[in-house]
Amino acid sequence: MFDLFLQGGTWIMSILTVELICLLFAAWKAPAWVREIGLLVLVTDLIWQLKGMFNAAEVVQ
């Protein structure tokens, strides 16, 4: 599991881990926030995916 964490990039995986902890805490204490935190995670992941695709396009170029 730690190898996958490192392969994903320590910076973004740390952010996603914090967001997961917030999501679990919200599901327990503030269920109304679950949707907003889930959308935040989705946007974070999409931005990171676009950054990866941009880097791949630079390598191909």
PDB file of N, CA and C in Angstrom:
ATOM      1  N   MET A   1       0.826  -1.184   0.000  1.00  0.00           N
ATOM      2  CA  MET A   1       0.000   0.000   0.000  1.00  0.00           C
ATOM      3  C   MET A   1       0.876   1.255   0.000  1.00  0.00           C
ATOM      4  N   PHE A   2       1.968   1.190   0.737  1.00  0.00           N
ATOM      5  CA  PHE A   2       2.866   2.344   0.802  1.00  0.00           C
ATOM      6  C   PHE A   2       3.497   2.619  -0.557  1.00  0.00           C
ATOM      7  N   ASP A   3       3.804   1.541  -1.316  1.00  0.00           N
ATOM      8  CA  ASP A   3       4.370   1.722  -2.656  1.00  0.00           C
ATOM      9  C   ASP A   3       3.386   2.455  -3.572  1.00  0.00           C
ATOM     10  N   LEU A   4       2.105   2.098  -3.481  1.00  0.00           N
ATOM     11  CA  LEU A   4       1.093   2.785  -4.286  1.00  0.00           C
ATOM     12  C   LEU A   4       0.971   4.249  -3.883  1.00  0.00           C
ATOM     13  N   PHE A   5       1.103   4.503  -2.597  1.00  0.00           N
ATOM     14  CA  PHE A   5       1.058   5.876  -2.101  1.00  0.00           C
ATOM     15  C   PHE A   5       2.181   6.697  -2.724  1.00  0.00           C
ATOM     16  N   LEU A   6       3.379   6.123  -2.763  1.00  0.00           N
ATOM     17  CA  LEU A   6       4.521   6.830  -3.334  1.00  0.00           C
ATOM     18  C   LEU A   6       4.396   6.975  -4.847  1.00  0.00           C
ATOM     19  N   GLN A   7       3.859   5.973  -5.528  1.00  0.00           N
ATOM     20  CA  GLN A   7       3.698   6.048  -6.977  1.00  0.00           C
ATOM     21  C   GLN A   7       2.688   7.128  -7.364  1.00  0.00           C
ATOM     22  N   GLY A   8       1.694   7.339  -6.536  1.00  0.00           N
ATOM     23  CA  GLY A   8       0.690   8.352  -6.827  1.00  0.00           C
ATOM     24  C   GLY A   8       1.198   9.765  -6.630  1.00  0.00           C
ATOM     25  N   GLY A   9       2.303   9.907  -5.946  1.00  0.00           N
ATOM     26  CA  GLY A   9       2.849  11.235  -5.641  1.00  0.00           C
ATOM     27  C   GLY A   9       2.511  11.581  -4.199  1.00  0.00           C
ATOM     28  N   THR A  10       3.524  11.833  -3.421  1.00  0.00           N
ATOM     29  CA  THR A  10       3.295  12.033  -1.990  1.00  0.00           C
ATOM     30  C   THR A  10       2.447  13.267  -1.709  1.00  0.00           C
ATOM     31  N   TRP A  11       2.618  14.309  -2.515  1.00  0.00           N
ATOM     32  CA  TRP A  11       1.878  15.550  -2.267  1.00  0.00           C
ATOM     33  C   TRP A  11       0.378  15.339  -2.451  1.00  0.00           C
ATOM     34  N   ILE A  12      -0.028  14.828  -3.610  1.00  0.00           N
ATOM     35  CA  ILE A  12      -1.459  14.682  -3.887  1.00  0.00           C
ATOM     36  C   ILE A  12      -2.071  13.564  -3.049  1.00  0.00           C
ATOM     37  N   MET A  13      -1.316  12.507  -2.813  1.00  0.00           N
ATOM     38  CA  MET A  13      -1.864  11.417  -2.002  1.00  0.00           C
ATOM     39  C   MET A  13      -2.071  11.863  -0.559  1.00  0.00           C
ATOM     40  N   SER A  14      -1.221  12.744  -0.075  1.00  0.00           N
ATOM     41  CA  SER A  14      -1.413  13.297   1.266  1.00  0.00           C
ATOM     42  C   SER A  14      -2.681  14.140   1.318  1.00  0.00           C
ATOM     43  N   ILE A  15      -2.897  14.941   0.282  1.00  0.00           N
ATOM     44  CA  ILE A  15      -4.111  15.767   0.223  1.00  0.00           C
ATOM     45  C   ILE A  15      -5.349  14.870   0.180  1.00  0.00           C
ATOM     46  N   LEU A  16      -5.312  13.834  -0.663  1.00  0.00           N
ATOM     47  CA  LEU A  16      -6.458  12.929  -0.763  1.00  0.00           C
ATOM     48  C   LEU A  16      -6.695  12.166   0.543  1.00  0.00           C
ATOM     49  N   THR A  17      -5.626  11.840   1.260  1.00  0.00           N
ATOM     50  CA  THR A  17      -5.777  11.161   2.543  1.00  0.00           C
ATOM     51  C   THR A  17      -6.448  12.078   3.565  1.00  0.00           C
ATOM     52  N   VAL A  18      -6.049  13.329   3.590  1.00  0.00           N
ATOM     53  CA  VAL A  18      -6.679  14.297   4.495  1.00  0.00           C
ATOM     54  C   VAL A  18      -8.156  14.468   4.127  1.00  0.00           C
ATOM     55  N   GLU A  19      -8.441  14.516   2.826  1.00  0.00           N
ATOM     56  CA  GLU A  19      -9.834  14.642   2.393  1.00  0.00           C
ATOM     57  C   GLU A  19     -10.643  13.401   2.781  1.00  0.00           C
ATOM     58  N   LEU A  20     -10.034  12.223   2.714  1.00  0.00           N
ATOM     59  CA  LEU A  20     -10.714  10.998   3.141  1.00  0.00           C
ATOM     60  C   LEU A  20     -11.024  11.032   4.629  1.00  0.00           C
ATOM     61  N   ILE A  21     -10.073  11.486   5.419  1.00  0.00           N
ATOM     62  CA  ILE A  21     -10.299  11.592   6.862  1.00  0.00           C
ATOM     63  C   ILE A  21     -11.422  12.584   7.152  1.00  0.00           C
ATOM     64  N   CYS A  22     -11.423  13.702   6.437  1.00  0.00           N
ATOM     65  CA  CYS A  22     -12.502  14.683   6.605  1.00  0.00           C
ATOM     66  C   CYS A  22     -13.846  14.095   6.197  1.00  0.00           C
ATOM     67  N   LEU A  23     -13.856  13.310   5.129  1.00  0.00           N
ATOM     68  CA  LEU A  23     -15.091  12.686   4.670  1.00  0.00           C
ATOM     69  C   LEU A  23     -15.625  11.699   5.705  1.00  0.00           C
ATOM     70  N   LEU A  24     -14.750  10.892   6.277  1.00  0.00           N
ATOM     71  CA  LEU A  24     -15.182   9.942   7.299  1.00  0.00           C
ATOM     72  C   LEU A  24     -15.686  10.660   8.549  1.00  0.00           C
ATOM     73  N   PHE A  25     -14.993  11.730   8.927  1.00  0.00           N
ATOM     74  CA  PHE A  25     -15.436  12.508  10.079  1.00  0.00           C
ATOM     75  C   PHE A  25     -16.788  13.163   9.811  1.00  0.00           C
ATOM     76  N   ALA A  26     -16.967  13.674   8.578  1.00  0.00           N
ATOM     77  CA  ALA A  26     -18.239  14.315   8.225  1.00  0.00           C
ATOM     78  C   ALA A  26     -19.373  13.299   8.196  1.00  0.00           C
ATOM     79  N   ALA A  27     -19.097  12.098   7.732  1.00  0.00           N
ATOM     80  CA  ALA A  27     -20.140  11.068   7.706  1.00  0.00           C
ATOM     81  C   ALA A  27     -20.590  10.727   9.122  1.00  0.00           C
ATOM     82  N   TRP A  28     -19.679  10.881  10.076  1.00  0.00           N
ATOM     83  CA  TRP A  28     -20.010  10.561  11.462  1.00  0.00           C
ATOM     84  C   TRP A  28     -20.675  11.743  12.170  1.00  0.00           C
ATOM     85  N   LYS A  29     -20.145  12.951  11.968  1.00  0.00           N
ATOM     86  CA  LYS A  29     -20.604  14.109  12.729  1.00  0.00           C
ATOM     87  C   LYS A  29     -21.535  15.050  11.955  1.00  0.00           C
ATOM     88  N   ALA A  30     -21.255  15.275  10.677  1.00  0.00           N
ATOM     89  CA  ALA A  30     -22.020  16.260   9.897  1.00  0.00           C
ATOM     90  C   ALA A  30     -22.361  15.670   8.531  1.00  0.00           C
ATOM     91  N   PRO A  31     -23.381  14.818   8.469  1.00  0.00           N
ATOM     92  CA  PRO A  31     -23.708  14.161   7.196  1.00  0.00           C
ATOM     93  C   PRO A  31     -24.036  15.123   6.056  1.00  0.00           C
ATOM     94  N   ALA A  32     -24.406  16.337   6.351  1.00  0.00           N
ATOM     95  CA  ALA A  32     -24.730  17.303   5.305  1.00  0.00           C
ATOM     96  C   ALA A  32     -23.489  17.711   4.507  1.00  0.00           C
ATOM     97  N   TRP A  33     -22.311  17.547   5.069  1.00  0.00           N
ATOM     98  CA  TRP A  33     -21.076  17.949   4.407  1.00  0.00           C
ATOM     99  C   TRP A  33     -20.506  16.871   3.498  1.00  0.00           C
ATOM    100  N   VAL A  34     -21.041  15.669   3.548  1.00  0.00           N
ATOM    101  CA  VAL A  34     -20.467  14.556   2.798  1.00  0.00           C
ATOM    102  C   VAL A  34     -20.453  14.850   1.297  1.00  0.00           C
ATOM    103  N   ARG A  35     -21.527  15.396   0.782  1.00  0.00           N
ATOM    104  CA  ARG A  35     -21.594  15.689  -0.647  1.00  0.00           C
ATOM    105  C   ARG A  35     -20.551  16.728  -1.052  1.00  0.00           C
ATOM    106  N   GLU A  36     -20.398  17.787  -0.275  1.00  0.00           N
ATOM    107  CA  GLU A  36     -19.446  18.832  -0.606  1.00  0.00           C
ATOM    108  C   GLU A  36     -18.013  18.318  -0.560  1.00  0.00           C
ATOM    109  N   ILE A  37     -17.699  17.521   0.438  1.00  0.00           N
ATOM    110  CA  ILE A  37     -16.346  16.971   0.538  1.00  0.00           C
ATOM    111  C   ILE A  37     -16.094  15.993  -0.604  1.00  0.00           C
ATOM    112  N   GLY A  38     -17.108  15.212  -0.955  1.00  0.00           N
ATOM    113  CA  GLY A  38     -16.972  14.299  -2.090  1.00  0.00           C
ATOM    114  C   GLY A  38     -16.710  15.042  -3.384  1.00  0.00           C
ATOM    115  N   LEU A  39     -17.391  16.167  -3.579  1.00  0.00           N
ATOM    116  CA  LEU A  39     -17.150  16.979  -4.772  1.00  0.00           C
ATOM    117  C   LEU A  39     -15.742  17.586  -4.752  1.00  0.00           C
ATOM    118  N   LEU A  40     -15.274  17.973  -3.583  1.00  0.00           N
ATOM    119  CA  LEU A  40     -13.917  18.492  -3.460  1.00  0.00           C
ATOM    120  C   LEU A  40     -12.892  17.431  -3.855  1.00  0.00           C
ATOM    121  N   VAL A  41     -13.108  16.208  -3.409  1.00  0.00           N
ATOM    122  CA  VAL A  41     -12.210  15.112  -3.761  1.00  0.00           C
ATOM    123  C   VAL A  41     -12.240  14.874  -5.268  1.00  0.00           C
ATOM    124  N   LEU A  42     -13.424  14.909  -5.865  1.00  0.00           N
ATOM    125  CA  LEU A  42     -13.561  14.710  -7.306  1.00  0.00           C
ATOM    126  C   LEU A  42     -12.808  15.785  -8.081  1.00  0.00           C
ATOM    127  N   VAL A  43     -12.968  17.036  -7.687  1.00  0.00           N
ATOM    128  CA  VAL A  43     -12.282  18.136  -8.376  1.00  0.00           C
ATOM    129  C   VAL A  43     -10.777  18.025  -8.197  1.00  0.00           C
ATOM    130  N   THR A  44     -10.322  17.686  -6.995  1.00  0.00           N
ATOM    131  CA  THR A  44      -8.897  17.518  -6.744  1.00  0.00           C
ATOM    132  C   THR A  44      -8.318  16.440  -7.654  1.00  0.00           C
ATOM    133  N   ASP A  45      -9.019  15.326  -7.759  1.00  0.00           N
ATOM    134  CA  ASP A  45      -8.546  14.226  -8.591  1.00  0.00           C
ATOM    135  C   ASP A  45      -8.549  14.611 -10.072  1.00  0.00           C
ATOM    136  N   LEU A  46      -9.579  15.305 -10.538  1.00  0.00           N
ATOM    137  CA  LEU A  46      -9.623  15.707 -11.938  1.00  0.00           C
ATOM    138  C   LEU A  46      -8.496  16.674 -12.292  1.00  0.00           C
ATOM    139  N   ILE A  47      -8.204  17.602 -11.398  1.00  0.00           N
ATOM    140  CA  ILE A  47      -7.100  18.531 -11.630  1.00  0.00           C
ATOM    141  C   ILE A  47      -5.779  17.775 -11.708  1.00  0.00           C
ATOM    142  N   TRP A  48      -5.597  16.810 -10.819  1.00  0.00           N
ATOM    143  CA  TRP A  48      -4.358  16.030 -10.823  1.00  0.00           C
ATOM    144  C   TRP A  48      -4.256  15.178 -12.091  1.00  0.00           C
ATOM    145  N   GLN A  49      -5.387  14.631 -12.555  1.00  0.00           N
ATOM    146  CA  GLN A  49      -5.402  13.852 -13.795  1.00  0.00           C
ATOM    147  C   GLN A  49      -5.016  14.733 -14.981  1.00  0.00           C
ATOM    148  N   LEU A  50      -5.566  15.942 -15.032  1.00  0.00           N
ATOM    149  CA  LEU A  50      -5.233  16.859 -16.125  1.00  0.00           C
ATOM    150  C   LEU A  50      -3.759  17.244 -16.095  1.00  0.00           C
ATOM    151  N   LYS A  51      -3.220  17.438 -14.911  1.00  0.00           N
ATOM    152  CA  LYS A  51      -1.799  17.753 -14.784  1.00  0.00           C
ATOM    153  C   LYS A  51      -0.961  16.590 -15.309  1.00  0.00           C
ATOM    154  N   GLY A  52      -1.343  15.371 -14.982  1.00  0.00           N
ATOM    155  CA  GLY A  52      -0.620  14.201 -15.470  1.00  0.00           C
ATOM    156  C   GLY A  52      -0.689  14.068 -16.979  1.00  0.00           C
ATOM    157  N   MET A  53      -1.849  14.331 -17.551  1.00  0.00           N
ATOM    158  CA  MET A  53      -2.001  14.265 -19.015  1.00  0.00           C
ATOM    159  C   MET A  53      -1.176  15.354 -19.692  1.00  0.00           C
ATOM    160  N   PHE A  54      -1.123  16.529 -19.099  1.00  0.00           N
ATOM    161  CA  PHE A  54      -0.320  17.614 -19.640  1.00  0.00           C
ATOM    162  C   PHE A  54       1.166  17.236 -19.619  1.00  0.00           C
ATOM    163  N   ASN A  55       1.613  16.636 -18.518  1.00  0.00           N
ATOM    164  CA  ASN A  55       3.000  16.199 -18.426  1.00  0.00           C
ATOM    165  C   ASN A  55       3.310  15.115 -19.450  1.00  0.00           C
ATOM    166  N   ALA A  56       2.367  14.186 -19.656  1.00  0.00           N
ATOM    167  CA  ALA A  56       2.553  13.132 -20.647  1.00  0.00           C
ATOM    168  C   ALA A  56       2.624  13.718 -22.051  1.00  0.00           C
ATOM    169  N   ALA A  57       1.806  14.720 -22.350  1.00  0.00           N
ATOM    170  CA  ALA A  57       1.829  15.361 -23.661  1.00  0.00           C
ATOM    171  C   ALA A  57       3.164  16.070 -23.890  1.00  0.00           C
ATOM    172  N   GLU A  58       3.719  16.661 -22.854  1.00  0.00           N
ATOM    173  CA  GLU A  58       5.027  17.308 -22.985  1.00  0.00           C
ATOM    174  C   GLU A  58       6.111  16.294 -23.286  1.00  0.00           C
ATOM    175  N   VAL A  59       6.044  15.137 -22.673  1.00  0.00           N
ATOM    176  CA  VAL A  59       7.050  14.096 -22.907  1.00  0.00           C
ATOM    177  C   VAL A  59       6.957  13.589 -24.336  1.00  0.00           C
ATOM    178  N   VAL A  60       5.734  13.383 -24.821  1.00  0.00           N
ATOM    179  CA  VAL A  60       5.539  12.894 -26.183  1.00  0.00           C
ATOM    180  C   VAL A  60       6.016  13.932 -27.196  1.00  0.00           C
ATOM    181  N   GLN A  61       5.792  15.185 -26.902  1.00  0.00           N
ATOM    182  CA  GLN A  61       6.172  16.254 -27.808  1.00  0.00           C
ATOM    183  C   GLN A  61       7.669  16.326 -27.888  1.00  0.00           C
TER     184      GLN A  61
END
